[in-house]
Each structure stands twice: as C-alpha cells, then as structure tokens.
XYZ file of C-alpha atoms in Angstrom:
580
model
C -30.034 9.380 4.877
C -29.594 12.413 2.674
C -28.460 11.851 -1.005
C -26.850 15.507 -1.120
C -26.135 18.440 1.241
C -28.314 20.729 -1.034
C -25.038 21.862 -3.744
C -24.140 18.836 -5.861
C -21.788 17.238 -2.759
C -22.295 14.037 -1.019
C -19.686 12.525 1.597
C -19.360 8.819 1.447
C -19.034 8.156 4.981
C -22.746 8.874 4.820
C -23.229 5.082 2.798
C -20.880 3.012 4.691
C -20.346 -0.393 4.017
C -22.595 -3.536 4.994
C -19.988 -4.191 7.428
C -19.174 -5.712 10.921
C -15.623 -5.643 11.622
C -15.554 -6.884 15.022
C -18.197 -9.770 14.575
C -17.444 -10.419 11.536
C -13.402 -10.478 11.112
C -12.559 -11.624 14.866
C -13.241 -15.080 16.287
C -13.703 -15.297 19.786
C -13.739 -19.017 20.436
C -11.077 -21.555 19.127
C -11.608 -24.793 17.638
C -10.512 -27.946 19.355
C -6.637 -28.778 19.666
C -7.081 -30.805 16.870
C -8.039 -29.000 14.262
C -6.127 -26.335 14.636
C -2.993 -25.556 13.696
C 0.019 -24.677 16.471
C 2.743 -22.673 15.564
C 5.240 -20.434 17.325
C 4.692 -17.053 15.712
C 2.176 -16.619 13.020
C 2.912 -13.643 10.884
C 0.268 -12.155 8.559
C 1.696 -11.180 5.369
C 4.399 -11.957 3.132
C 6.021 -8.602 2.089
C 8.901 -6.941 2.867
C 7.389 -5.394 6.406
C 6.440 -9.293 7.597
C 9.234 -11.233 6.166
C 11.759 -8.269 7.725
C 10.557 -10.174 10.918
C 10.583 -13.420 10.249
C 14.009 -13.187 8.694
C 15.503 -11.127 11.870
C 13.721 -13.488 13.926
C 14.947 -16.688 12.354
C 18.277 -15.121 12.542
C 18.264 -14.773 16.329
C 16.223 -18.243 16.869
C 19.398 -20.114 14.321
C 22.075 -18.784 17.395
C 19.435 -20.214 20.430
C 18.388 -24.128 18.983
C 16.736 -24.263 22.627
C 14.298 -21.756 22.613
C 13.887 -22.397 18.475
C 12.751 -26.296 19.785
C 10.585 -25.330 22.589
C 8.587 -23.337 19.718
C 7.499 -26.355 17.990
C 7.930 -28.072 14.230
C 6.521 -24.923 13.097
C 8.376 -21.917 15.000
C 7.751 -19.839 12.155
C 4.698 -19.309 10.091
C 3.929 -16.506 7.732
C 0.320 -16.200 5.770
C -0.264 -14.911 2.145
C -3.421 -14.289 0.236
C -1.192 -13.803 -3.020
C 0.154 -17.000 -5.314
C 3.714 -15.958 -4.128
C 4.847 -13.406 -1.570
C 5.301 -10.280 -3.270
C 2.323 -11.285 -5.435
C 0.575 -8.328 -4.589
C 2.956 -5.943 -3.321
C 3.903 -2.346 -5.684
C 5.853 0.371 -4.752
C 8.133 3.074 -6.819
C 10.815 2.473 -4.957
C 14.190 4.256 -4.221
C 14.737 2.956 -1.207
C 17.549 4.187 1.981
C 19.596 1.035 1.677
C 20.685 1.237 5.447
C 17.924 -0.925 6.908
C 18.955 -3.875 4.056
C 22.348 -3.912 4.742
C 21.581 -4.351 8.781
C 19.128 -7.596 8.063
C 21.179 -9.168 4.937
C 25.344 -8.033 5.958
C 26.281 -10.752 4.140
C 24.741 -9.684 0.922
C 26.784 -6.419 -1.044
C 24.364 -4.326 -3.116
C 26.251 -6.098 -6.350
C 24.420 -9.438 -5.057
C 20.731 -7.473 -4.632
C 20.922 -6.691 -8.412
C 22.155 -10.530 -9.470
C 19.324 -11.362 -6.945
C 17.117 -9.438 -9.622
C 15.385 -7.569 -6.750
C 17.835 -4.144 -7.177
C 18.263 -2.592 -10.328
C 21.330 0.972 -9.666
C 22.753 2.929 -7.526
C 20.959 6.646 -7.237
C 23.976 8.737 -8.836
C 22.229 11.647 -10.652
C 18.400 13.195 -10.030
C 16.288 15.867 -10.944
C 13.139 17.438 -9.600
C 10.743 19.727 -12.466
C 7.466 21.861 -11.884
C 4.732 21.025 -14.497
C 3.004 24.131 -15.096
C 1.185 22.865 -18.459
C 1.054 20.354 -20.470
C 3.733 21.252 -22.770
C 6.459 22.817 -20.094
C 9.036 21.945 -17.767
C 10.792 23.500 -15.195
C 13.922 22.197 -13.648
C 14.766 23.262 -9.946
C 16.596 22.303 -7.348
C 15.794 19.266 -5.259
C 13.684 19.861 -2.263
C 15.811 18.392 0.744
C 12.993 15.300 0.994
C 13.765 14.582 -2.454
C 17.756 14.167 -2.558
C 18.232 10.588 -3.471
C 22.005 10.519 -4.014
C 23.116 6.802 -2.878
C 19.574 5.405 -2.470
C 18.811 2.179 -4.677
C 15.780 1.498 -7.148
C 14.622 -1.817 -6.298
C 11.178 -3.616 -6.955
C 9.240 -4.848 -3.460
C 7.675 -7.561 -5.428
C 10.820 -9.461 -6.172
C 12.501 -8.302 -3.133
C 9.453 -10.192 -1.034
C 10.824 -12.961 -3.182
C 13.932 -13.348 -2.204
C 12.909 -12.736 1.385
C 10.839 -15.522 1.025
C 13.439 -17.775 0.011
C 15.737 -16.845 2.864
C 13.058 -17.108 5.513
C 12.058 -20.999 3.950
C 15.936 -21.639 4.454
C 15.987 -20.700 7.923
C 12.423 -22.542 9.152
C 9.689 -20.677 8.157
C 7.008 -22.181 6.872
C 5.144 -20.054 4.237
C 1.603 -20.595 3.442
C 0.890 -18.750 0.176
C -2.457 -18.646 -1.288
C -3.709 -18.691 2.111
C -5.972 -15.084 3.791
C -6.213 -14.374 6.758
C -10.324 -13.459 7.590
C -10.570 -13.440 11.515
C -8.280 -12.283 14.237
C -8.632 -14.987 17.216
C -8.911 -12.914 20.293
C -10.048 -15.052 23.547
C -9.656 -13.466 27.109
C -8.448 -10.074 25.698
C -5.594 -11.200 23.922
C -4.725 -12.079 20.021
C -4.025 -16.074 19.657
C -3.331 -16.331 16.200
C -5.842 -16.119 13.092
C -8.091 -17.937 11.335
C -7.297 -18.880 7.400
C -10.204 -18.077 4.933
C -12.488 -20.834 3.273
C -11.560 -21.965 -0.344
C -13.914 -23.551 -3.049
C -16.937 -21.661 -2.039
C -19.183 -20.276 -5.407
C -20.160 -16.952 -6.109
C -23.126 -17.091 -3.519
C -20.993 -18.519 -0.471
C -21.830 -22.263 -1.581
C -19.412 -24.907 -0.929
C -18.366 -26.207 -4.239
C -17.073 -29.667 -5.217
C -13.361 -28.642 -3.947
C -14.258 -26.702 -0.953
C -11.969 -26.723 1.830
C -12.646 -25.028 5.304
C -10.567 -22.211 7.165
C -8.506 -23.366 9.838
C -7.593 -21.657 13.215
C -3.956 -21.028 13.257
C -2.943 -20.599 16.842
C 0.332 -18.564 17.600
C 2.314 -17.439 21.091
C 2.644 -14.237 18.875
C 1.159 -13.054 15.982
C 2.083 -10.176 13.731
C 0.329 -7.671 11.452
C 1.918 -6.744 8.360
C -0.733 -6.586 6.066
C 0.177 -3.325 4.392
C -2.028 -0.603 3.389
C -5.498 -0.791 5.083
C -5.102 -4.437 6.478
C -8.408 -6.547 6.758
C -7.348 -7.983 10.276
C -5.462 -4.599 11.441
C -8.381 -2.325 11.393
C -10.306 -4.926 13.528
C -7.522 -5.198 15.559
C -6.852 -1.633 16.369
C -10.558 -0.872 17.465
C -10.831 -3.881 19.366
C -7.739 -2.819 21.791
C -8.875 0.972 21.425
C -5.246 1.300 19.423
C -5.520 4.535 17.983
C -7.197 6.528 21.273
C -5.231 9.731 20.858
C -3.914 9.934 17.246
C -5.211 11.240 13.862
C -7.369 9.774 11.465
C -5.276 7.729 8.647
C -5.138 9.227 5.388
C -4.664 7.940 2.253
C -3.282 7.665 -0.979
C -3.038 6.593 -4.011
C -0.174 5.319 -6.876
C -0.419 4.064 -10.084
C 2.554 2.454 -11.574
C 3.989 1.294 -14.652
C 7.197 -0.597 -15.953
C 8.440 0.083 -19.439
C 11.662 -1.606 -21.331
C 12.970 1.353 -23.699
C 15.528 1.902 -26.234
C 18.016 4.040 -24.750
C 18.753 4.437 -20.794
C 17.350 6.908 -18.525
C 20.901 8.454 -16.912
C 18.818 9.855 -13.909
C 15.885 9.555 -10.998
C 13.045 12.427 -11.946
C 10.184 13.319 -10.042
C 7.605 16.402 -11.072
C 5.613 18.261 -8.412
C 3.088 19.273 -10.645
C 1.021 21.613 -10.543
C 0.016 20.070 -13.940
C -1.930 17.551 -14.696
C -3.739 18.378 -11.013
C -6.006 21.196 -10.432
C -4.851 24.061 -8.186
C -8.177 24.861 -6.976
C -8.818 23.830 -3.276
C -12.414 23.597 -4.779
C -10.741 19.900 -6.199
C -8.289 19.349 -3.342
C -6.047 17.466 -5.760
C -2.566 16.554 -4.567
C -0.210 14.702 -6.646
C 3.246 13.455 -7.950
C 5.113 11.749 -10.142
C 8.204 9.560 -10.551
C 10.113 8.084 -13.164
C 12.983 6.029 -11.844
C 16.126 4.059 -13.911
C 16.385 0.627 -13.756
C 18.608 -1.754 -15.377
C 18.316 -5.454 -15.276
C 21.644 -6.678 -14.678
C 19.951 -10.522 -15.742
C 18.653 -9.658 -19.155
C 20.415 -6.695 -20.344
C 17.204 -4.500 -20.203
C 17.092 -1.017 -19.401
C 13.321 -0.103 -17.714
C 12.028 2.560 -16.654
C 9.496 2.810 -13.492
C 7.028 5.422 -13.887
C 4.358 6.543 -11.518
C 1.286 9.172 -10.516
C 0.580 9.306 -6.917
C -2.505 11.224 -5.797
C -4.071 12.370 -2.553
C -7.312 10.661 -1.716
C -8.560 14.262 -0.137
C -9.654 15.175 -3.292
C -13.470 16.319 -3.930
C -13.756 16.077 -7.803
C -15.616 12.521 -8.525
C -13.922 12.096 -11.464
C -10.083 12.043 -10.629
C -8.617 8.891 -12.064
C -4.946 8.296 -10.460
C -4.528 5.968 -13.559
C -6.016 8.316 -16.062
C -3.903 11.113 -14.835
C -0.735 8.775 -15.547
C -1.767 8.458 -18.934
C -2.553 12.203 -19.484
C 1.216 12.983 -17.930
C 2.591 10.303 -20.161
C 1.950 12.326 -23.059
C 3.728 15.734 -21.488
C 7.110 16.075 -23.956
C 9.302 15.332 -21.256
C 8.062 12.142 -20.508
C 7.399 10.884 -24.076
C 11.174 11.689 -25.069
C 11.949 9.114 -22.438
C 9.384 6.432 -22.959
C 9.561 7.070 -26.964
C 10.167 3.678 -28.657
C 9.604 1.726 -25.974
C 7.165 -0.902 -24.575
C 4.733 -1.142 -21.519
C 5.664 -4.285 -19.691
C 4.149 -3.679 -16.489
C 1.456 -1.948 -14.400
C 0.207 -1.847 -11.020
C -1.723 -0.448 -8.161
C -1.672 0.133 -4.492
C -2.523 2.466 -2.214
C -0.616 4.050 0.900
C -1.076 5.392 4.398
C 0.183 9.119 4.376
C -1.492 10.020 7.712
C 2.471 9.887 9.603
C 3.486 10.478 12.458
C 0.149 11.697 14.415
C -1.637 8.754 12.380
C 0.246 6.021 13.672
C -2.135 3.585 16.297
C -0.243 2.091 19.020
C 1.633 -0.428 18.288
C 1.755 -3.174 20.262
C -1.854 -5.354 22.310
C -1.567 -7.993 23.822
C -0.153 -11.158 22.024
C 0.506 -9.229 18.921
C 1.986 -6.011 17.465
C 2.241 -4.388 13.792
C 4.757 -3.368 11.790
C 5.515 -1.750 8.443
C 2.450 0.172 6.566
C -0.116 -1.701 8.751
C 1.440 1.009 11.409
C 1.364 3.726 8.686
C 4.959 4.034 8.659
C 5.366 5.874 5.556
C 7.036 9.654 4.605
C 4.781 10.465 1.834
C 7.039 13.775 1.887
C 9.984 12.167 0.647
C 7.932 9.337 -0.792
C 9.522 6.238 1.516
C 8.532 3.701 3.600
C 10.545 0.618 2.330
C 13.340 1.127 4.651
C 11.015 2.074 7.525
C 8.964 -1.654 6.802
C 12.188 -3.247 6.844
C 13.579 -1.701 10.118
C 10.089 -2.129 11.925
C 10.765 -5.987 11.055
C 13.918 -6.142 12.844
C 13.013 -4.303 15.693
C 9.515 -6.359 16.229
C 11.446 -9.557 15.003
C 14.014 -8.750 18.290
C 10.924 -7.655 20.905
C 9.523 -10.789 19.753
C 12.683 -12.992 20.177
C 13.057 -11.132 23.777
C 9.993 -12.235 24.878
C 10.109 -15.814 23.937
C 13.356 -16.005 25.049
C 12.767 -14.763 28.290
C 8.978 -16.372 28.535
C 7.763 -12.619 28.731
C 4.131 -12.135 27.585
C 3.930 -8.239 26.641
C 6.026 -7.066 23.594
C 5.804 -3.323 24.895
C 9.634 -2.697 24.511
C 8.885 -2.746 20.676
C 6.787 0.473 20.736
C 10.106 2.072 22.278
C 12.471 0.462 19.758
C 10.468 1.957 17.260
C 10.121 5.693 18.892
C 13.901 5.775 19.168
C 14.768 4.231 16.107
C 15.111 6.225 12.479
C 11.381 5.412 11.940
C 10.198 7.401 15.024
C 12.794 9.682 14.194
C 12.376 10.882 10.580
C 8.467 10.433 10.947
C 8.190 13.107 13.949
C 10.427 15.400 11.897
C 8.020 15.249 8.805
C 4.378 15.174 11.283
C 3.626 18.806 10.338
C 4.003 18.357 6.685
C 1.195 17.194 4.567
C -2.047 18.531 6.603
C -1.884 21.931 5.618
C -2.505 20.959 2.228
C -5.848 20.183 3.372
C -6.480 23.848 2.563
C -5.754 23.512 -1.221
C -2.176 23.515 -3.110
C -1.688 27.241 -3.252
C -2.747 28.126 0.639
C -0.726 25.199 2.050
C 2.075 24.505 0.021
C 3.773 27.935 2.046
C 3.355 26.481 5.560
C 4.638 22.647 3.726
C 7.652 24.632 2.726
C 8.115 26.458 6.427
C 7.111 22.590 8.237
C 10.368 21.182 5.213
C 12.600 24.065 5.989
C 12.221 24.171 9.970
C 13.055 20.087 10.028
C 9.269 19.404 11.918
C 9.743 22.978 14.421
C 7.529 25.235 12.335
C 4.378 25.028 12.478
C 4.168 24.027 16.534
C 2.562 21.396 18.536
C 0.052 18.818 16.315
C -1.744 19.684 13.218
C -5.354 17.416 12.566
C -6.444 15.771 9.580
C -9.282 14.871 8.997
C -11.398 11.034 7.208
C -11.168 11.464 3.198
C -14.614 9.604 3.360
C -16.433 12.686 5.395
C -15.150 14.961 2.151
C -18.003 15.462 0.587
C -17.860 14.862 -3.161
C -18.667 16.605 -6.265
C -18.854 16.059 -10.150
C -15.917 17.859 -11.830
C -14.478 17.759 -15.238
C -11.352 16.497 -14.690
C -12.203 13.776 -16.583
C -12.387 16.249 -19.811
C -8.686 16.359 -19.741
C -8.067 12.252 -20.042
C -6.365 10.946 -23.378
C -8.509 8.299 -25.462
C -6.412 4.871 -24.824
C -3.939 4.364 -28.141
C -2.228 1.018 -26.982
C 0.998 2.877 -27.279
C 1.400 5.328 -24.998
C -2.197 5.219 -23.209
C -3.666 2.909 -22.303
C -7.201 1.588 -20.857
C -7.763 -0.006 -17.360
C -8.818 -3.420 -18.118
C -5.883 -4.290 -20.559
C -3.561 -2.811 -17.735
C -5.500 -5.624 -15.067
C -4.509 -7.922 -17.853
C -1.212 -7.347 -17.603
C -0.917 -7.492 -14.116
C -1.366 -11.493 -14.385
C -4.728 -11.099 -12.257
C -6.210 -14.998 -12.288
C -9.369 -14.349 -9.955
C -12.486 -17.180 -10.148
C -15.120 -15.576 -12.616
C -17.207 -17.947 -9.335
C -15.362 -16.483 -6.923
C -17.165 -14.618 -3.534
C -17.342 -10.657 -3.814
C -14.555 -9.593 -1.739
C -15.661 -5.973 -1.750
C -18.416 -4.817 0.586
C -20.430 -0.894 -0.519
C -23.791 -0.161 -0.624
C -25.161 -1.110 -4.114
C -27.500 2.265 -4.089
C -25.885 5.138 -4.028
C -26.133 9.028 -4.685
C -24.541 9.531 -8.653
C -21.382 11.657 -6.326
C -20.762 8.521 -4.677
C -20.846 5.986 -7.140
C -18.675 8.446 -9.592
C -16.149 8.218 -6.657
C -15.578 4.987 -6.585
C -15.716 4.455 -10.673
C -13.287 7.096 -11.824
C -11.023 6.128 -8.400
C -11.091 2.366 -8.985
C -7.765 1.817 -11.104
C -8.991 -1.556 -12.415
C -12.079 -0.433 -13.799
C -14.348 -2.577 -10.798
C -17.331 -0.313 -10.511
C -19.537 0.634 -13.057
C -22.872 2.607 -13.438
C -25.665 1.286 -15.739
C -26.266 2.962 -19.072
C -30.072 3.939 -18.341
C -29.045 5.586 -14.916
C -30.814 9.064 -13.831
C -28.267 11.920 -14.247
C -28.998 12.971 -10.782
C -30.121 11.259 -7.424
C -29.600 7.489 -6.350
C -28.120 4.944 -9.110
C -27.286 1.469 -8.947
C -23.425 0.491 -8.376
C -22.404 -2.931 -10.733
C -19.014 -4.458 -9.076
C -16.799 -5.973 -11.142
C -14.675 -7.808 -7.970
C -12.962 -9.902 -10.482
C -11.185 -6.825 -12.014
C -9.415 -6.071 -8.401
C -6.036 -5.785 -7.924
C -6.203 -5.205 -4.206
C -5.119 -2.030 -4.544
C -7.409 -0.912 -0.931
C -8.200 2.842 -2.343
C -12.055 1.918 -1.966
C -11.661 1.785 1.864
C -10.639 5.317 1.871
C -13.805 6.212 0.053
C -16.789 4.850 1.723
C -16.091 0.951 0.629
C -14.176 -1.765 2.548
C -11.875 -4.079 0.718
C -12.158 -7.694 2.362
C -9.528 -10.530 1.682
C -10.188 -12.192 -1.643
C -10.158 -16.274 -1.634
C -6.227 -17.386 -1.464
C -4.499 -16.800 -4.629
C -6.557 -14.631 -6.493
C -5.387 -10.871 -7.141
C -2.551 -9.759 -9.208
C 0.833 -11.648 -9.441
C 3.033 -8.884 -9.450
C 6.408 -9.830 -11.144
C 8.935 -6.065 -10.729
C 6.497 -3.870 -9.128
C-alpha cells in the first residue's frame, strides 16, 4: 500500500483494521441447552434507545400474564458492557419531551427533575455567530434550533431511572456484561453471546476468569448506540444497508460545570470561529451551552459542548481541544467565570440521516435508536427519536409474540410513518452539501432548511470520512496550554469521567500499529482521551509506530470513523458517566 498520494494526504481506509467482523463477532453454532442461557427477548444495550423497549414492552406483557409466562422466568433480558446502564451514555441534551410523556404518562415533568434525570423547562434561547475569538453575534434562531418547551435532561441518569422501572416490571438487567458475537444459525439472529471476563493483557485466562455464555432469545434487539460492535456485523451479514448512504459521523465533547450565578437561557454558536472556513480543512462544528438546575442539591450547572464533523482533512483537529479554545471566547467565560468543572465526557454520533439509515428489521431481530442512525444532527436531536423507536419496536415485538408471528417487518413501517421517519426525510438534504466546505454549502443547507426537505430534489450522496484523505494542518497552533481552570488536558478529563479499566485488561481497540505520520496524527489529535500516541524519536515524514493507550478509552467510537474499529471492552470497564 501507498503511504501518501504524492501531496502530504493519506486516507485511512487505506490501513484498515486487523479485523474480521463476520468471523470474528458472529457465532454460527450454539452451545448445548445447558449452558446457555434462555430468555424471551434479549436486548443489547442499556440506554435510553434499548430500555425505551423493554419498558414499552414490559408494559404491554404486565396487561397479557399469558403470553408474559409462555416467555419464560426470564421474558426480559437487557445486556450492558457499562457498571450501570447509562454508564457510558453522553449527550447535550434538550430533548422534544413528547416521546417521554407517551412511555412514562404517569410521570409529570415536575417528577423527571425530582427523579434527578431533568433539570428545566426550555423558556428563553439564543443562537450567536463566532466570527473571532473575541466577538459575538446574536441572530435569530434558525427554525432547527427553536427550543421553546423542550427539556434539558442528562441520558446517563435518565438510563437510570429506566433501568429501575424496567427491573420493576421483569427485566432482568445484566450490567457489566458485552455483548462480542451475534448468534446467527439458519439465517436468522438467536440471541448473542456475552464476552469472556478475567482474561490478562495477552488473552490468558487469569485466576478469576469466567467464560462467555450464549444467551439465546425469540427476539433480540440492537441498541448499541453509535457504531455498535454487533450492529455493523449484523447489517452486512443480512445485506441491511443495500441501497442507502454511507454513515457519517461525528463527534461531541462535553462538559458539566456548577457556577455561581444561573444561566437564564439555552445558547448555541454556529461558528465560524474556532473552525476553519477553508474546504481545504472541511471542518464543521457547533456548540452548546445548556441551563440546568438540580432541583436535589440546589446547584445550578451548566452543560457545555463542541460538536465536530468527522469529514474534516486537517490531522490535527481536536474536538476536545477546540472546547477548550472556545471556552476562553468572552462570552463563554462570563458564564463559566467562578465556577467549577465537575464533569466531562465523550461520544460520538451518526449524522448520516435519513439516506444513511440500514434497514431495519432481519430476521429474529431489529434495531432501534442510534444503532439505526436516527439522529437530526441539524437540529442536534435524537433522544426523542431513541425513545419513540423503543416503543414502536417494543409493540412490533409484543405483536409478534403475541400472535406467534416470526417476522417483525411491521416495525420498519411504524417507524416510516411515525415522527422519526417523518422529521428525518424532511432534514435528508441537509448536511451533505457541506461536504463542499462551509462557505460553498452552507447556501444550499439554508435553501434544503428553508424549503422543509423540497429544495435541493431527489437524494444527495455522502461519502466514508475514512476514504478523506488526510493532511497535517495547524490547527493545533490555535489550542490553549491546559490551566486547570478553565482548560484543561485530556487525561485529567478521563479522570474525571470515573474510567476504572484493568491496567491487565485485553486491547479493545483494533488499527494497524504502522502507519503513515497523516494517519497516526488522525487518530492522536481525534482521540478525546488521549489513547494514541507517537514515539518521541519518530521520522517527521513516512511510516511511524502507533502506541495505544486502550486503558485511557472512554468508548467514545470516533476511531471507527477514522480507519480504527472500537471492539467491546471486558464488562465494566469504560467511563461511569454520572449527568452526562
């Protein structure tokens, strides 16, 4: 393989991953009867997408005991890799309450924020341009960024809560548990096979080792969020995506302060500062800053957060450096001044939409939430969508049990018809042309906004951010030096994040270990918890060695948008995210 294409740029598609996905992450024979485990719907993942449909589904199974008993002791099962559910889920979020209030009526938005999973009512906003460092401009709201009514909640503790309610109505939650292989046997999904614990650094069983077992399901569910291990296996092994886009990507960085005096309203900046115009970096990006108060301690907070593009071509764009840089901009300092960082946080999202989204449904099993890509990255939501795509797959899959049906196809038209399908097709036009650089897309953005999805016709493409070939920028010339009061470094933000991973632990994150200097930059000025590193004494040009630093990760999945491939990490290791 080529290192370069001749002018400083490398794609990283050209150094994929030592990777197998469909030997690898799918089983293909089960284990005896018993040693396995049998339970009537095995959902994988315990955030708000996958405990949406265990909730709506335990709510339909409490009103039919009979068809609840003829699934078993276990009629319920859901499977997390974090410590808790919610462990390793971050968003912003203002979130469209309407989807909540469907799956929890007898909860008033007064109970979310005693719950301590909602924290106010959107009741004033405000949108700015960034030209420069030092300016601000005001303007009106763009239509995908009127929040009025919305509510500013925190996924992490909202997974909480649904956690408890889906233990009180018989579901049995295995945290601490991954998921590592689909079980597919005579061309349909069975259920999933849990990961090994106790093995070393090498693979070796240690003193407490304890095998995987193969958890066998009538119908399993993916809602593994961004980039799931077992849903990108899944969607080539039933040809799921013949027909749509590429997913895209992208990436947030997030942090939680306490501070002195209340933020009155919901901001978000559209740049063009800190970001570089230039198409020659492709840099899109974003920020929020979003009130919160915490009705159990008192606190005011404030949720602030840079969300970038993963199109971009400049090696050296940081998402988390570019946080810290905007931190420092006057209008932000005002409203962090005096206070303290209490949080931070990482994830990335799917922001291909509408044309990105695989089919939904193969046999025995179907997705939901971002696993599906069901995110607006216009108007910066997809909480709402996760949580309706749980009650419409948690009704398919009641349907079909009920009725002793075997296909769950009437959820891919549930979906279509539904606010999800809906809002998505209206926005599927909206974020490609930026492909072409801020200043000769942002026009036909504005045209897609203002024509409600008509304008520009029929389907635009996008195309993988790995085949974008790469370059060494200076971006990185604009970063602050980390003062531990307003900036601050990546590895005392992983710190804070409560990250417990085995120093022995297995490496989790498959790239090539010998890679052009465009590549490897990638992946260490991307990485927001500082995992890759390039040695000291390495050449200034050509091939260097890549160090990984797996113990560092906070499962944030941007390195499978770049040439890498995030794998499940052993059960409870990762972050243990407490208001992200």
């Amino acid at each position: 393989m080529a290192s370069s294409n001749g002018n400083g740029r490398v794609a990283p598609s050209a150094y994929p991953p030592p990777v197998d996905p469909q030997h690898e992450f799918i089983k293909r024979t089960l284990d005896d009867e018993d040693e396995r485990i049998e339970v009537g719907v095995v959902i994988v993942g315990g955030g708000t997408a996958g405990l949406a449909t265990a909730n709506r589904l335990l709510q339909l199974l409490g009103d039919d005991p009979e068809t609840m008993e003829r699934l078993g002791e276990v009629p319920v099962a859901v499977v997390e890799k974090a410590k808790v559910c919610g462990g390793h889920n971050l968003s912003g979020a203002v979130v469209r309450p309407g989807p909540l209030q469907q799956l929890y009526p007898e909860y008033s938005r007064e109970d979310w924020r005693k719950e301590g999973w909602a924290f106010g009512e959107v009741t004033k906003e405000a949108v700015y341009l960034t030209p420069t460092a030092k300016r601000a401009i005001r303007i009106p709201p763009p239509p995908p960024f009127k929040n009025h009514g919305n509510e500013v909640v925190s996924v992490s503790a909202l997974a909480r809560f649904q956690q408890r309610l889906a233990e009180e109505g018989g579901a049995y939650v295995l945290t601490e548990t991954a998921a590592t292989q689909l079980l597919v046997t005579d061309g349909r999904v069975q259920g999933v096979r849990s990961g090994d614990k106790g093995r070393g650094k090498d693979g070796q069983p240690l003193g407490n080792f304890e095998p995987g077992t193969d958890i066998t399901a009538q119908f399993t569910v993916l809602a593994e969020g961004c980039w799931g291990h077992l849903t990108g296996p899944a969607i080539r092994e039933f040809d799921l995506a013949e027909g749509a886009e590429p997913q895209t990507w992208e990436l947030g960085v997030k942090e939680l302060w306490k501070v002195p005096k209340p933020l009155d309203r919901l901001i978000h900046t559209i740049g063009p500062w800190p970001v570089k115009l230039s198409a020659k970096y492709g840099q899109i990006g974003g920020t929020w800053i979003y009130p919160m108060k915490d009705e159990k301690t008192g606190d005011h907070l404030v949720s602030i957060g840079f969300v970038v593009d993963l199109d971009y071509a400049d090696a050296t764009t940081s998402v988390h450096d570019l946080l810290q840089q905007f931190k420092l901009h006057p209008l932000v300092r005002r409203i962090l001044e005096g206070g303290e960082r209490v949080g931070w946080g990482a994830k990335a999202l799917p922001g291909g939409g509408y044309w990105s989204m695989p089919k939904l449904t193969m046999p025995g099993a179907l997705l939901v939430g971002d696993s599906a890509g069901m995110v607006d990255t216009v108007a910066l939501k997809g909480v709402h969508h996760c949580i309706q795509s749980g009650i419409l797959a948690g009704e398919a899959i009641y349907n079909a049990l009920r009725s002793g049906e075997t296909s769950l196809a009437p959820y891919e038209d549930a979906v279509e018809a539904s606010s999800i399908g809906k809002e998505l097709y209206e926005v599927r036009n909206t974020r490609q042309p930026f492909q072409k650089g801020f200043l000769r897309g942002g026009p036909i953005v504005n045209l897609a906004i203002a024509s409600k999805g008509k304008l520009p016709p029929g389907k635009l493409p996008w195309h993988r951010q790995d085949q974008k070939p790469m370059f060494i920028g200076n971006t990185k010339d604009g970063y602050p030096k980390p003062d531990g009061k307003y900036t601050f470094d990546k590895l005392s933000s992983v710190f804070i994040t409560g990250n417990a991973t085995r120093d022995d632990a297995p490496n989790h994150i498959r790239v090539q270990k010998h890679v052009p200097r465009e590549v490897a930059e990638t992946w260490r000025w991307m990485c927001p918890a500082g995992v890759y590193e390039i040695p000291d004494d390495a050449p200034e040009h050509g091939n260097v060695d890549v160090i990984v630093n797996y113990t560092n990760c906070v499962q944030c999945g941007a390195i499978t948008a770049k040439g890498g491939r995030l794998t499940t990490p052993e059960g409870g290791d990762g972050p243990l995210y407490q208001q992200t």
